[in-house]
Amino acid sequence: MPTALITGATAGLGAAFARRLAGDGFSLVLVARDETRLAEVADQLKLRYGVSVEVLGADLATEDGLARVESRLRDGVDLLVNNAGFGHPGSFPTVPVEDEVRMLKLHCEAVLRLTLAALPAMRERDRGAVINVASVAAFFTRGTYSASKAWVVNFSESAAAEIGHPRIRIMALCPGFVRTEFHQRAGMDAATIPGFLWLKADDVVNEAMRDLALGRTVSVPDLRYKAIVAVGRFVPRGVVAAVSGRLGRR
């Protein structure tokens, strides 16, 4: 039975990945900071899908948390989903530097280190995959969040090319606005975001798994967002920055 490790697994896209992969017969390793909630999610998945679920409480913005998950990955998994992340309630440069550094540690350092920790066992088994959850924001300009997600996309494409192994895949997943807890925690006003831009977490995960199977290195779920990204390449950067900066702001 294949094993998948998912970070940020208690809500949103992480929980959707857990449901999809459990339904596909994966044993799960779920990683999150809230150990109580983590245990509740694990019990629900075991009951519904009858799969093995291991829980690992860890804050990936800390050295101890990263080291714990790295150690588990060295034992081997078939699929790593680097999903943990957050958004700031404020905008640059008003966000405290400590919060900015925490974001970079979680979105960039954790993705780098966990991917590197997972790859040796995948090479030994001659198979495996890594999905790094980025965002459509990676193609636009919205402070440190966009910059960090742009790094995730570039890193994933570069790593996939340099590994050059047909049975080991690395893909960046770039969803748009998904109905999760993310926006509330980030202090965003969801009412300012047009209704047609919202996606369902389960739909995003299903499209991500399809794109991974097709060997794509970047997945942008939904035709609406594929079009937005394509058009955005031809719009002046200043205009893009002005529009993206207003979306979701209170």
JSON list of C-alpha atoms in Angstrom, two decimals:
[
{"chain": "A", "resi": 1, "resn": "MET", "atom": "CA", "xyz": [0.00, 0.00, 0.00]},
{"chain": "A", "resi": 2, "resn": "PRO", "atom": "CA", "xyz": [1.51, 3.39, -0.99]},
{"chain": "A", "resi": 3, "resn": "THR", "atom": "CA", "xyz": [2.10, 6.08, 1.63]},
{"chain": "A", "resi": 4, "resn": "ALA", "atom": "CA", "xyz": [1.50, 9.83, 1.36]},
{"chain": "A", "resi": 5, "resn": "LEU", "atom": "CA", "xyz": [2.72, 12.51, 3.76]},
{"chain": "A", "resi": 6, "resn": "ILE", "atom": "CA", "xyz": [0.66, 15.71, 3.75]},
{"chain": "A", "resi": 7, "resn": "THR", "atom": "CA", "xyz": [1.59, 18.90, 5.58]},
{"chain": "A", "resi": 8, "resn": "GLY", "atom": "CA", "xyz": [-1.09, 21.32, 6.73]},
{"chain": "A", "resi": 9, "resn": "ALA", "atom": "CA", "xyz": [-3.45, 18.35, 6.67]},
{"chain": "A", "resi": 10, "resn": "THR", "atom": "CA", "xyz": [-6.26, 19.39, 9.03]},
{"chain": "A", "resi": 11, "resn": "ALA", "atom": "CA", "xyz": [-8.14, 21.84, 6.79]},
{"chain": "A", "resi": 12, "resn": "GLY", "atom": "CA", "xyz": [-8.55, 23.22, 3.29]},
{"chain": "A", "resi": 13, "resn": "LEU", "atom": "CA", "xyz": [-6.50, 21.68, 0.50]},
{"chain": "A", "resi": 14, "resn": "GLY", "atom": "CA", "xyz": [-4.53, 19.53, 2.93]},
{"chain": "A", "resi": 15, "resn": "ALA", "atom": "CA", "xyz": [-7.71, 17.89, 4.22]},
{"chain": "A", "resi": 16, "resn": "ALA", "atom": "CA", "xyz": [-8.98, 17.50, 0.64]},
{"chain": "A", "resi": 17, "resn": "PHE", "atom": "CA", "xyz": [-5.75, 15.76, -0.35]},
{"chain": "A", "resi": 18, "resn": "ALA", "atom": "CA", "xyz": [-6.11, 13.47, 2.67]},
{"chain": "A", "resi": 19, "resn": "ARG", "atom": "CA", "xyz": [-9.65, 12.49, 1.66]},
{"chain": "A", "resi": 20, "resn": "ARG", "atom": "CA", "xyz": [-8.73, 11.89, -1.97]},
{"chain": "A", "resi": 21, "resn": "LEU", "atom": "CA", "xyz": [-5.62, 9.87, -1.19]},
{"chain": "A", "resi": 22, "resn": "ALA", "atom": "CA", "xyz": [-7.34, 7.81, 1.50]},
{"chain": "A", "resi": 23, "resn": "GLY", "atom": "CA", "xyz": [-10.05, 7.04, -1.04]},
{"chain": "A", "resi": 24, "resn": "ASP", "atom": "CA", "xyz": [-7.32, 5.94, -3.46]},
{"chain": "A", "resi": 25, "resn": "GLY", "atom": "CA", "xyz": [-5.98, 3.50, -0.86]},
{"chain": "A", "resi": 26, "resn": "PHE", "atom": "CA", "xyz": [-2.95, 5.41, 0.42]},
{"chain": "A", "resi": 27, "resn": "SER", "atom": "CA", "xyz": [-1.71, 5.06, 3.97]},
{"chain": "A", "resi": 28, "resn": "LEU", "atom": "CA", "xyz": [-1.41, 8.58, 5.34]},
{"chain": "A", "resi": 29, "resn": "VAL", "atom": "CA", "xyz": [1.04, 10.56, 7.43]},
{"chain": "A", "resi": 30, "resn": "LEU", "atom": "CA", "xyz": [-0.66, 13.79, 8.46]},
{"chain": "A", "resi": 31, "resn": "VAL", "atom": "CA", "xyz": [1.38, 16.78, 9.65]},
{"chain": "A", "resi": 32, "resn": "ALA", "atom": "CA", "xyz": [0.01, 19.90, 11.36]},
{"chain": "A", "resi": 33, "resn": "ARG", "atom": "CA", "xyz": [0.61, 22.12, 14.39]},
{"chain": "A", "resi": 34, "resn": "ASP", "atom": "CA", "xyz": [-2.72, 21.46, 16.14]},
{"chain": "A", "resi": 35, "resn": "GLU", "atom": "CA", "xyz": [-2.29, 17.94, 17.51]},
{"chain": "A", "resi": 36, "resn": "THR", "atom": "CA", "xyz": [-5.82, 17.72, 18.92]},
{"chain": "A", "resi": 37, "resn": "ARG", "atom": "CA", "xyz": [-7.40, 18.58, 15.60]},
{"chain": "A", "resi": 38, "resn": "LEU", "atom": "CA", "xyz": [-4.92, 16.33, 13.84]},
{"chain": "A", "resi": 39, "resn": "ALA", "atom": "CA", "xyz": [-6.06, 13.35, 15.91]},
{"chain": "A", "resi": 40, "resn": "GLU", "atom": "CA", "xyz": [-9.71, 14.11, 15.17]},
{"chain": "A", "resi": 41, "resn": "VAL", "atom": "CA", "xyz": [-9.09, 14.25, 11.43]},
{"chain": "A", "resi": 42, "resn": "ALA", "atom": "CA", "xyz": [-7.11, 11.00, 11.58]},
{"chain": "A", "resi": 43, "resn": "ASP", "atom": "CA", "xyz": [-9.92, 9.20, 13.40]},
{"chain": "A", "resi": 44, "resn": "GLN", "atom": "CA", "xyz": [-12.47, 10.38, 10.82]},
{"chain": "A", "resi": 45, "resn": "LEU", "atom": "CA", "xyz": [-10.33, 9.17, 7.92]},
{"chain": "A", "resi": 46, "resn": "LYS", "atom": "CA", "xyz": [-9.71, 5.78, 9.53]},
{"chain": "A", "resi": 47, "resn": "LEU", "atom": "CA", "xyz": [-13.42, 5.30, 10.15]},
{"chain": "A", "resi": 48, "resn": "ARG", "atom": "CA", "xyz": [-14.53, 6.38, 6.68]},
{"chain": "A", "resi": 49, "resn": "TYR", "atom": "CA", "xyz": [-11.82, 4.83, 4.51]},
{"chain": "A", "resi": 50, "resn": "GLY", "atom": "CA", "xyz": [-10.30, 2.06, 6.63]},
{"chain": "A", "resi": 51, "resn": "VAL", "atom": "CA", "xyz": [-6.74, 3.17, 5.93]},
{"chain": "A", "resi": 52, "resn": "SER", "atom": "CA", "xyz": [-3.73, 3.51, 8.20]},
{"chain": "A", "resi": 53, "resn": "VAL", "atom": "CA", "xyz": [-3.25, 7.09, 9.41]},
{"chain": "A", "resi": 54, "resn": "GLU", "atom": "CA", "xyz": [-0.14, 8.27, 11.26]},
{"chain": "A", "resi": 55, "resn": "VAL", "atom": "CA", "xyz": [-0.12, 11.72, 12.87]},
{"chain": "A", "resi": 56, "resn": "LEU", "atom": "CA", "xyz": [2.90, 13.95, 13.36]},
{"chain": "A", "resi": 57, "resn": "GLY", "atom": "CA", "xyz": [2.46, 17.20, 15.25]},
{"chain": "A", "resi": 58, "resn": "ALA", "atom": "CA", "xyz": [5.03, 19.70, 14.00]},
{"chain": "A", "resi": 59, "resn": "ASP", "atom": "CA", "xyz": [5.42, 23.41, 13.37]},
{"chain": "A", "resi": 60, "resn": "LEU", "atom": "CA", "xyz": [7.35, 23.58, 10.09]},
{"chain": "A", "resi": 61, "resn": "ALA", "atom": "CA", "xyz": [8.41, 27.15, 10.73]},
{"chain": "A", "resi": 62, "resn": "THR", "atom": "CA", "xyz": [10.63, 25.86, 13.56]},
{"chain": "A", "resi": 63, "resn": "GLU", "atom": "CA", "xyz": [13.85, 23.90, 13.37]},
{"chain": "A", "resi": 64, "resn": "ASP", "atom": "CA", "xyz": [12.53, 21.15, 15.64]},
{"chain": "A", "resi": 65, "resn": "GLY", "atom": "CA", "xyz": [9.36, 20.71, 13.60]},
{"chain": "A", "resi": 66, "resn": "LEU", "atom": "CA", "xyz": [11.23, 20.56, 10.31]},
{"chain": "A", "resi": 67, "resn": "ALA", "atom": "CA", "xyz": [13.73, 18.04, 11.67]},
{"chain": "A", "resi": 68, "resn": "ARG", "atom": "CA", "xyz": [10.95, 15.73, 12.89]},
{"chain": "A", "resi": 69, "resn": "VAL", "atom": "CA", "xyz": [9.26, 15.62, 9.51]},
{"chain": "A", "resi": 70, "resn": "GLU", "atom": "CA", "xyz": [12.56, 15.27, 7.65]},
{"chain": "A", "resi": 71, "resn": "SER", "atom": "CA", "xyz": [13.33, 12.22, 9.78]},
{"chain": "A", "resi": 72, "resn": "ARG", "atom": "CA", "xyz": [9.99, 10.61, 8.92]},
{"chain": "A", "resi": 73, "resn": "LEU", "atom": "CA", "xyz": [10.46, 11.29, 5.21]},
{"chain": "A", "resi": 74, "resn": "ARG", "atom": "CA", "xyz": [13.84, 9.56, 5.20]},
{"chain": "A", "resi": 75, "resn": "ASP", "atom": "CA", "xyz": [12.00, 6.35, 6.12]},
{"chain": "A", "resi": 76, "resn": "GLY", "atom": "CA", "xyz": [10.26, 6.63, 2.77]},
{"chain": "A", "resi": 77, "resn": "VAL", "atom": "CA", "xyz": [6.94, 7.80, 1.32]},
{"chain": "A", "resi": 78, "resn": "ASP", "atom": "CA", "xyz": [5.49, 7.46, -2.16]},
{"chain": "A", "resi": 79, "resn": "LEU", "atom": "CA", "xyz": [3.96, 10.93, -2.29]},
{"chain": "A", "resi": 80, "resn": "LEU", "atom": "CA", "xyz": [4.84, 14.13, -0.43]},
{"chain": "A", "resi": 81, "resn": "VAL", "atom": "CA", "xyz": [2.34, 17.00, -0.46]},
{"chain": "A", "resi": 82, "resn": "ASN", "atom": "CA", "xyz": [3.96, 20.22, 0.77]},
{"chain": "A", "resi": 83, "resn": "ASN", "atom": "CA", "xyz": [0.75, 22.10, 1.52]},
{"chain": "A", "resi": 84, "resn": "ALA", "atom": "CA", "xyz": [1.32, 23.99, 4.78]},
{"chain": "A", "resi": 85, "resn": "GLY", "atom": "CA", "xyz": [1.17, 27.75, 4.39]},
{"chain": "A", "resi": 86, "resn": "PHE", "atom": "CA", "xyz": [-0.45, 30.99, 5.50]},
{"chain": "A", "resi": 87, "resn": "GLY", "atom": "CA", "xyz": [-1.17, 34.56, 4.43]},
{"chain": "A", "resi": 88, "resn": "HIS", "atom": "CA", "xyz": [-0.54, 37.84, 6.25]},
{"chain": "A", "resi": 89, "resn": "PRO", "atom": "CA", "xyz": [-3.43, 39.97, 7.52]},
{"chain": "A", "resi": 90, "resn": "GLY", "atom": "CA", "xyz": [-1.41, 43.06, 6.62]},
{"chain": "A", "resi": 91, "resn": "SER", "atom": "CA", "xyz": [0.49, 44.20, 3.55]},
{"chain": "A", "resi": 92, "resn": "PHE", "atom": "CA", "xyz": [4.15, 44.94, 2.84]},
{"chain": "A", "resi": 93, "resn": "PRO", "atom": "CA", "xyz": [5.93, 46.77, 4.44]},
{"chain": "A", "resi": 94, "resn": "THR", "atom": "CA", "xyz": [3.64, 46.96, 7.49]},
{"chain": "A", "resi": 95, "resn": "VAL", "atom": "CA", "xyz": [3.97, 43.25, 8.34]},
{"chain": "A", "resi": 96, "resn": "PRO", "atom": "CA", "xyz": [6.51, 42.65, 11.16]},
{"chain": "A", "resi": 97, "resn": "VAL", "atom": "CA", "xyz": [9.77, 41.25, 9.83]},
{"chain": "A", "resi": 98, "resn": "GLU", "atom": "CA", "xyz": [9.46, 38.24, 12.16]},
{"chain": "A", "resi": 99, "resn": "ASP", "atom": "CA", "xyz": [6.22, 37.26, 10.40]},
{"chain": "A", "resi": 100, "resn": "GLU", "atom": "CA", "xyz": [7.78, 37.74, 6.98]},
{"chain": "A", "resi": 101, "resn": "VAL", "atom": "CA", "xyz": [10.71, 35.50, 7.89]},
{"chain": "A", "resi": 102, "resn": "ARG", "atom": "CA", "xyz": [8.32, 32.88, 9.29]},
{"chain": "A", "resi": 103, "resn": "MET", "atom": "CA", "xyz": [6.49, 32.85, 5.96]},
{"chain": "A", "resi": 104, "resn": "LEU", "atom": "CA", "xyz": [9.72, 32.38, 4.01]},
{"chain": "A", "resi": 105, "resn": "LYS", "atom": "CA", "xyz": [10.77, 29.58, 6.34]},
{"chain": "A", "resi": 106, "resn": "LEU", "atom": "CA", "xyz": [7.46, 27.75, 5.88]},
{"chain": "A", "resi": 107, "resn": "HIS", "atom": "CA", "xyz": [6.86, 28.41, 2.17]},
{"chain": "A", "resi": 108, "resn": "CYS", "atom": "CA", "xyz": [10.46, 28.11, 0.97]},
{"chain": "A", "resi": 109, "resn": "GLU", "atom": "CA", "xyz": [12.84, 26.47, 3.44]},
{"chain": "A", "resi": 110, "resn": "ALA", "atom": "CA", "xyz": [10.37, 23.79, 4.49]},
{"chain": "A", "resi": 111, "resn": "VAL", "atom": "CA", "xyz": [9.49, 22.94, 0.88]},
{"chain": "A", "resi": 112, "resn": "LEU", "atom": "CA", "xyz": [13.18, 22.71, -0.01]},
{"chain": "A", "resi": 113, "resn": "ARG", "atom": "CA", "xyz": [14.20, 20.61, 2.97]},
{"chain": "A", "resi": 114, "resn": "LEU", "atom": "CA", "xyz": [11.25, 18.23, 2.95]},
{"chain": "A", "resi": 115, "resn": "THR", "atom": "CA", "xyz": [11.60, 17.62, -0.78]},
{"chain": "A", "resi": 116, "resn": "LEU", "atom": "CA", "xyz": [15.29, 16.85, -0.33]},
{"chain": "A", "resi": 117, "resn": "ALA", "atom": "CA", "xyz": [14.53, 14.56, 2.61]},
{"chain": "A", "resi": 118, "resn": "ALA", "atom": "CA", "xyz": [11.97, 12.57, 0.58]},
{"chain": "A", "resi": 119, "resn": "LEU", "atom": "CA", "xyz": [14.00, 12.09, -2.61]},
{"chain": "A", "resi": 120, "resn": "PRO", "atom": "CA", "xyz": [16.67, 9.55, -1.51]},
{"chain": "A", "resi": 121, "resn": "ALA", "atom": "CA", "xyz": [14.09, 6.89, -0.60]},
{"chain": "A", "resi": 122, "resn": "MET", "atom": "CA", "xyz": [12.17, 7.64, -3.81]},
{"chain": "A", "resi": 123, "resn": "ARG", "atom": "CA", "xyz": [15.35, 7.13, -5.81]},
{"chain": "A", "resi": 124, "resn": "GLU", "atom": "CA", "xyz": [16.01, 3.86, -4.00]},
{"chain": "A", "resi": 125, "resn": "ARG", "atom": "CA", "xyz": [12.47, 2.64, -4.77]},
{"chain": "A", "resi": 126, "resn": "ASP", "atom": "CA", "xyz": [12.68, 4.02, -8.31]},
{"chain": "A", "resi": 127, "resn": "ARG", "atom": "CA", "xyz": [9.37, 5.86, -7.94]},
{"chain": "A", "resi": 128, "resn": "GLY", "atom": "CA", "xyz": [7.67, 8.70, -6.09]},
{"chain": "A", "resi": 129, "resn": "ALA", "atom": "CA", "xyz": [6.16, 12.16, -6.41]},
{"chain": "A", "resi": 130, "resn": "VAL", "atom": "CA", "xyz": [6.18, 15.56, -4.72]},
{"chain": "A", "resi": 131, "resn": "ILE", "atom": "CA", "xyz": [3.37, 18.11, -4.99]},
{"chain": "A", "resi": 132, "resn": "ASN", "atom": "CA", "xyz": [4.36, 21.57, -3.80]},
{"chain": "A", "resi": 133, "resn": "VAL", "atom": "CA", "xyz": [1.30, 23.75, -3.24]},
{"chain": "A", "resi": 134, "resn": "ALA", "atom": "CA", "xyz": [1.98, 27.22, -4.62]},
{"chain": "A", "resi": 135, "resn": "SER", "atom": "CA", "xyz": [-0.70, 29.63, -5.86]},
{"chain": "A", "resi": 136, "resn": "VAL", "atom": "CA", "xyz": [-1.87, 31.58, -8.90]},
{"chain": "A", "resi": 137, "resn": "ALA", "atom": "CA", "xyz": [-0.46, 34.50, -6.89]},
{"chain": "A", "resi": 138, "resn": "ALA", "atom": "CA", "xyz": [2.97, 33.21, -7.95]},
{"chain": "A", "resi": 139, "resn": "PHE", "atom": "CA", "xyz": [2.33, 34.74, -11.40]},
{"chain": "A", "resi": 140, "resn": "PHE", "atom": "CA", "xyz": [1.30, 38.13, -10.04]},
{"chain": "A", "resi": 141, "resn": "THR", "atom": "CA", "xyz": [2.53, 40.58, -7.38]},
{"chain": "A", "resi": 142, "resn": "ARG", "atom": "CA", "xyz": [1.18, 40.54, -3.87]},
{"chain": "A", "resi": 143, "resn": "GLY", "atom": "CA", "xyz": [3.97, 41.05, -1.36]},
{"chain": "A", "resi": 144, "resn": "THR", "atom": "CA", "xyz": [6.01, 38.32, 0.24]},
{"chain": "A", "resi": 145, "resn": "TYR", "atom": "CA", "xyz": [3.25, 35.76, -0.24]},
{"chain": "A", "resi": 146, "resn": "SER", "atom": "CA", "xyz": [3.42, 36.01, -4.04]},
{"chain": "A", "resi": 147, "resn": "ALA", "atom": "CA", "xyz": [7.20, 36.12, -3.98]},
{"chain": "A", "resi": 148, "resn": "SER", "atom": "CA", "xyz": [7.42, 32.98, -1.86]},
{"chain": "A", "resi": 149, "resn": "LYS", "atom": "CA", "xyz": [4.97, 31.11, -4.08]},
{"chain": "A", "resi": 150, "resn": "ALA", "atom": "CA", "xyz": [6.87, 32.20, -7.19]},
{"chain": "A", "resi": 151, "resn": "TRP", "atom": "CA", "xyz": [9.91, 30.58, -5.60]},
{"chain": "A", "resi": 152, "resn": "VAL", "atom": "CA", "xyz": [7.93, 27.34, -5.08]},
{"chain": "A", "resi": 153, "resn": "VAL", "atom": "CA", "xyz": [6.99, 27.24, -8.77]},
{"chain": "A", "resi": 154, "resn": "ASN", "atom": "CA", "xyz": [10.52, 27.93, -9.98]},
{"chain": "A", "resi": 155, "resn": "PHE", "atom": "CA", "xyz": [12.00, 25.45, -7.51]},
{"chain": "A", "resi": 156, "resn": "SER", "atom": "CA", "xyz": [9.57, 22.70, -8.50]},
{"chain": "A", "resi": 157, "resn": "GLU", "atom": "CA", "xyz": [10.21, 23.15, -12.22]},
{"chain": "A", "resi": 158, "resn": "SER", "atom": "CA", "xyz": [13.97, 23.27, -11.68]},
{"chain": "A", "resi": 159, "resn": "ALA", "atom": "CA", "xyz": [14.01, 20.22, -9.40]},
{"chain": "A", "resi": 160, "resn": "ALA", "atom": "CA", "xyz": [11.88, 18.21, -11.83]},
{"chain": "A", "resi": 161, "resn": "ALA", "atom": "CA", "xyz": [14.22, 19.05, -14.70]},
{"chain": "A", "resi": 162, "resn": "GLU", "atom": "CA", "xyz": [17.40, 18.32, -12.77]},
{"chain": "A", "resi": 163, "resn": "ILE", "atom": "CA", "xyz": [16.22, 14.99, -11.38]},
{"chain": "A", "resi": 164, "resn": "GLY", "atom": "CA", "xyz": [15.35, 13.85, -14.88]},
{"chain": "A", "resi": 165, "resn": "HIS", "atom": "CA", "xyz": [13.77, 10.62, -13.64]},
{"chain": "A", "resi": 166, "resn": "PRO", "atom": "CA", "xyz": [10.62, 9.46, -15.46]},
{"chain": "A", "resi": 167, "resn": "ARG", "atom": "CA", "xyz": [9.21, 7.70, -12.36]},
{"chain": "A", "resi": 168, "resn": "ILE", "atom": "CA", "xyz": [9.91, 10.51, -9.89]},
{"chain": "A", "resi": 169, "resn": "ARG", "atom": "CA", "xyz": [7.73, 13.55, -10.46]},
{"chain": "A", "resi": 170, "resn": "ILE", "atom": "CA", "xyz": [7.77, 17.01, -8.90]},
{"chain": "A", "resi": 171, "resn": "MET", "atom": "CA", "xyz": [4.90, 19.40, -9.55]},
{"chain": "A", "resi": 172, "resn": "ALA", "atom": "CA", "xyz": [3.86, 22.86, -8.38]},
{"chain": "A", "resi": 173, "resn": "LEU", "atom": "CA", "xyz": [0.12, 23.22, -7.79]},
{"chain": "A", "resi": 174, "resn": "CYS", "atom": "CA", "xyz": [-1.14, 26.76, -8.39]},
{"chain": "A", "resi": 175, "resn": "PRO", "atom": "CA", "xyz": [-4.80, 27.16, -7.38]},
{"chain": "A", "resi": 176, "resn": "GLY", "atom": "CA", "xyz": [-6.72, 30.40, -7.32]},
{"chain": "A", "resi": 177, "resn": "PHE", "atom": "CA", "xyz": [-9.19, 31.35, -4.58]},
{"chain": "A", "resi": 178, "resn": "VAL", "atom": "CA", "xyz": [-10.35, 28.18, -2.80]},
{"chain": "A", "resi": 179, "resn": "ARG", "atom": "CA", "xyz": [-13.06, 28.13, -0.15]},
{"chain": "A", "resi": 180, "resn": "THR", "atom": "CA", "xyz": [-10.99, 27.22, 2.92]},
{"chain": "A", "resi": 181, "resn": "GLU", "atom": "CA", "xyz": [-10.04, 28.76, 6.27]},
{"chain": "A", "resi": 182, "resn": "PHE", "atom": "CA", "xyz": [-7.00, 30.38, 4.64]},
{"chain": "A", "resi": 183, "resn": "HIS", "atom": "CA", "xyz": [-8.59, 33.72, 3.80]},
{"chain": "A", "resi": 184, "resn": "GLN", "atom": "CA", "xyz": [-10.23, 34.21, 7.20]},
{"chain": "A", "resi": 185, "resn": "ARG", "atom": "CA", "xyz": [-6.94, 33.50, 8.96]},
{"chain": "A", "resi": 186, "resn": "ALA", "atom": "CA", "xyz": [-5.17, 35.92, 6.63]},
{"chain": "A", "resi": 187, "resn": "GLY", "atom": "CA", "xyz": [-7.67, 38.65, 7.46]},
{"chain": "A", "resi": 188, "resn": "MET", "atom": "CA", "xyz": [-8.95, 38.84, 3.88]},
{"chain": "A", "resi": 189, "resn": "ASP", "atom": "CA", "xyz": [-12.45, 40.06, 3.08]},
{"chain": "A", "resi": 190, "resn": "ALA", "atom": "CA", "xyz": [-13.86, 37.24, 0.95]},
{"chain": "A", "resi": 191, "resn": "ALA", "atom": "CA", "xyz": [-16.87, 39.40, 0.04]},
{"chain": "A", "resi": 192, "resn": "THR", "atom": "CA", "xyz": [-14.66, 41.55, -2.21]},
{"chain": "A", "resi": 193, "resn": "ILE", "atom": "CA", "xyz": [-13.68, 38.53, -4.32]},
{"chain": "A", "resi": 194, "resn": "PRO", "atom": "CA", "xyz": [-16.06, 37.86, -7.25]},
{"chain": "A", "resi": 195, "resn": "GLY", "atom": "CA", "xyz": [-18.08, 34.68, -6.82]},
{"chain": "A", "resi": 196, "resn": "PHE", "atom": "CA", "xyz": [-16.98, 33.18, -10.14]},
{"chain": "A", "resi": 197, "resn": "LEU", "atom": "CA", "xyz": [-13.36, 33.10, -8.93]},
{"chain": "A", "resi": 198, "resn": "TRP", "atom": "CA", "xyz": [-14.00, 30.65, -6.08]},
{"chain": "A", "resi": 199, "resn": "LEU", "atom": "CA", "xyz": [-13.00, 27.00, -6.46]},
{"chain": "A", "resi": 200, "resn": "LYS", "atom": "CA", "xyz": [-13.84, 23.93, -4.39]},
{"chain": "A", "resi": 201, "resn": "ALA", "atom": "CA", "xyz": [-10.95, 22.23, -2.60]},
{"chain": "A", "resi": 202, "resn": "ASP", "atom": "CA", "xyz": [-11.94, 18.74, -3.78]},
{"chain": "A", "resi": 203, "resn": "ASP", "atom": "CA", "xyz": [-12.06, 19.90, -7.41]},
{"chain": "A", "resi": 204, "resn": "VAL", "atom": "CA", "xyz": [-8.59, 21.44, -7.11]},
{"chain": "A", "resi": 205, "resn": "VAL", "atom": "CA", "xyz": [-7.16, 18.24, -5.67]},
{"chain": "A", "resi": 206, "resn": "ASN", "atom": "CA", "xyz": [-8.77, 16.06, -8.34]},
{"chain": "A", "resi": 207, "resn": "GLU", "atom": "CA", "xyz": [-7.30, 18.21, -11.10]},
{"chain": "A", "resi": 208, "resn": "ALA", "atom": "CA", "xyz": [-3.92, 18.23, -9.38]},
{"chain": "A", "resi": 209, "resn": "MET", "atom": "CA", "xyz": [-3.82, 14.44, -9.23]},
{"chain": "A", "resi": 210, "resn": "ARG", "atom": "CA", "xyz": [-4.79, 14.26, -12.91]},
{"chain": "A", "resi": 211, "resn": "ASP", "atom": "CA", "xyz": [-2.02, 16.70, -13.89]},
{"chain": "A", "resi": 212, "resn": "LEU", "atom": "CA", "xyz": [0.50, 14.78, -11.78]},
{"chain": "A", "resi": 213, "resn": "ALA", "atom": "CA", "xyz": [-0.43, 11.57, -13.60]},
{"chain": "A", "resi": 214, "resn": "LEU", "atom": "CA", "xyz": [0.04, 13.39, -16.91]},
{"chain": "A", "resi": 215, "resn": "GLY", "atom": "CA", "xyz": [3.56, 14.39, -15.89]},
{"chain": "A", "resi": 216, "resn": "ARG", "atom": "CA", "xyz": [3.00, 18.14, -15.72]},
{"chain": "A", "resi": 217, "resn": "THR", "atom": "CA", "xyz": [5.41, 20.20, -13.62]},
{"chain": "A", "resi": 218, "resn": "VAL", "atom": "CA", "xyz": [2.97, 23.10, -13.07]},
{"chain": "A", "resi": 219, "resn": "SER", "atom": "CA", "xyz": [-0.76, 22.61, -12.49]},
{"chain": "A", "resi": 220, "resn": "VAL", "atom": "CA", "xyz": [-3.17, 25.56, -12.68]},
{"chain": "A", "resi": 221, "resn": "PRO", "atom": "CA", "xyz": [-6.60, 24.10, -11.90]},
{"chain": "A", "resi": 222, "resn": "ASP", "atom": "CA", "xyz": [-9.68, 25.33, -13.73]},
{"chain": "A", "resi": 223, "resn": "LEU", "atom": "CA", "xyz": [-9.97, 26.94, -17.15]},
{"chain": "A", "resi": 224, "resn": "ARG", "atom": "CA", "xyz": [-10.83, 30.30, -15.58]},
{"chain": "A", "resi": 225, "resn": "TYR", "atom": "CA", "xyz": [-7.47, 30.53, -13.87]},
{"chain": "A", "resi": 226, "resn": "LYS", "atom": "CA", "xyz": [-5.57, 29.15, -16.85]},
{"chain": "A", "resi": 227, "resn": "ALA", "atom": "CA", "xyz": [-7.03, 32.06, -18.81]},
{"chain": "A", "resi": 228, "resn": "ILE", "atom": "CA", "xyz": [-6.24, 34.59, -16.06]},
{"chain": "A", "resi": 229, "resn": "VAL", "atom": "CA", "xyz": [-2.61, 33.47, -15.91]},
{"chain": "A", "resi": 230, "resn": "ALA", "atom": "CA", "xyz": [-2.30, 33.56, -19.71]},
{"chain": "A", "resi": 231, "resn": "VAL", "atom": "CA", "xyz": [-3.79, 37.04, -20.00]},
{"chain": "A", "resi": 232, "resn": "GLY", "atom": "CA", "xyz": [-1.73, 38.28, -17.05]},
{"chain": "A", "resi": 233, "resn": "ARG", "atom": "CA", "xyz": [1.47, 37.66, -19.00]},
{"chain": "A", "resi": 234, "resn": "PHE", "atom": "CA", "xyz": [0.50, 40.41, -21.46]},
{"chain": "A", "resi": 235, "resn": "VAL", "atom": "CA", "xyz": [-0.85, 43.01, -19.01]},
{"chain": "A", "resi": 236, "resn": "PRO", "atom": "CA", "xyz": [1.59, 45.68, -17.74]},
{"chain": "A", "resi": 237, "resn": "ARG", "atom": "CA", "xyz": [3.04, 44.65, -14.38]},
{"chain": "A", "resi": 238, "resn": "GLY", "atom": "CA", "xyz": [1.94, 47.87, -12.73]},
{"chain": "A", "resi": 239, "resn": "VAL", "atom": "CA", "xyz": [-1.69, 47.25, -13.65]},
{"chain": "A", "resi": 240, "resn": "VAL", "atom": "CA", "xyz": [-1.51, 43.65, -12.45]},
{"chain": "A", "resi": 241, "resn": "ALA", "atom": "CA", "xyz": [-0.01, 44.78, -9.14]},
{"chain": "A", "resi": 242, "resn": "ALA", "atom": "CA", "xyz": [-2.74, 47.37, -8.60]},
{"chain": "A", "resi": 243, "resn": "VAL", "atom": "CA", "xyz": [-5.58, 44.90, -9.26]},
{"chain": "A", "resi": 244, "resn": "SER", "atom": "CA", "xyz": [-4.16, 41.94, -7.31]},
{"chain": "A", "resi": 245, "resn": "GLY", "atom": "CA", "xyz": [-3.31, 44.22, -4.40]},
{"chain": "A", "resi": 246, "resn": "ARG", "atom": "CA", "xyz": [-6.94, 45.24, -3.98]},
{"chain": "A", "resi": 247, "resn": "LEU", "atom": "CA", "xyz": [-8.50, 41.79, -4.09]},
{"chain": "A", "resi": 248, "resn": "GLY", "atom": "CA", "xyz": [-9.47, 40.60, -0.63]},
{"chain": "A", "resi": 249, "resn": "ARG", "atom": "CA", "xyz": [-8.30, 43.74, 1.17]},
{"chain": "A", "resi": 250, "resn": "ARG", "atom": "CA", "xyz": [-10.61, 45.13, 3.83]}
]
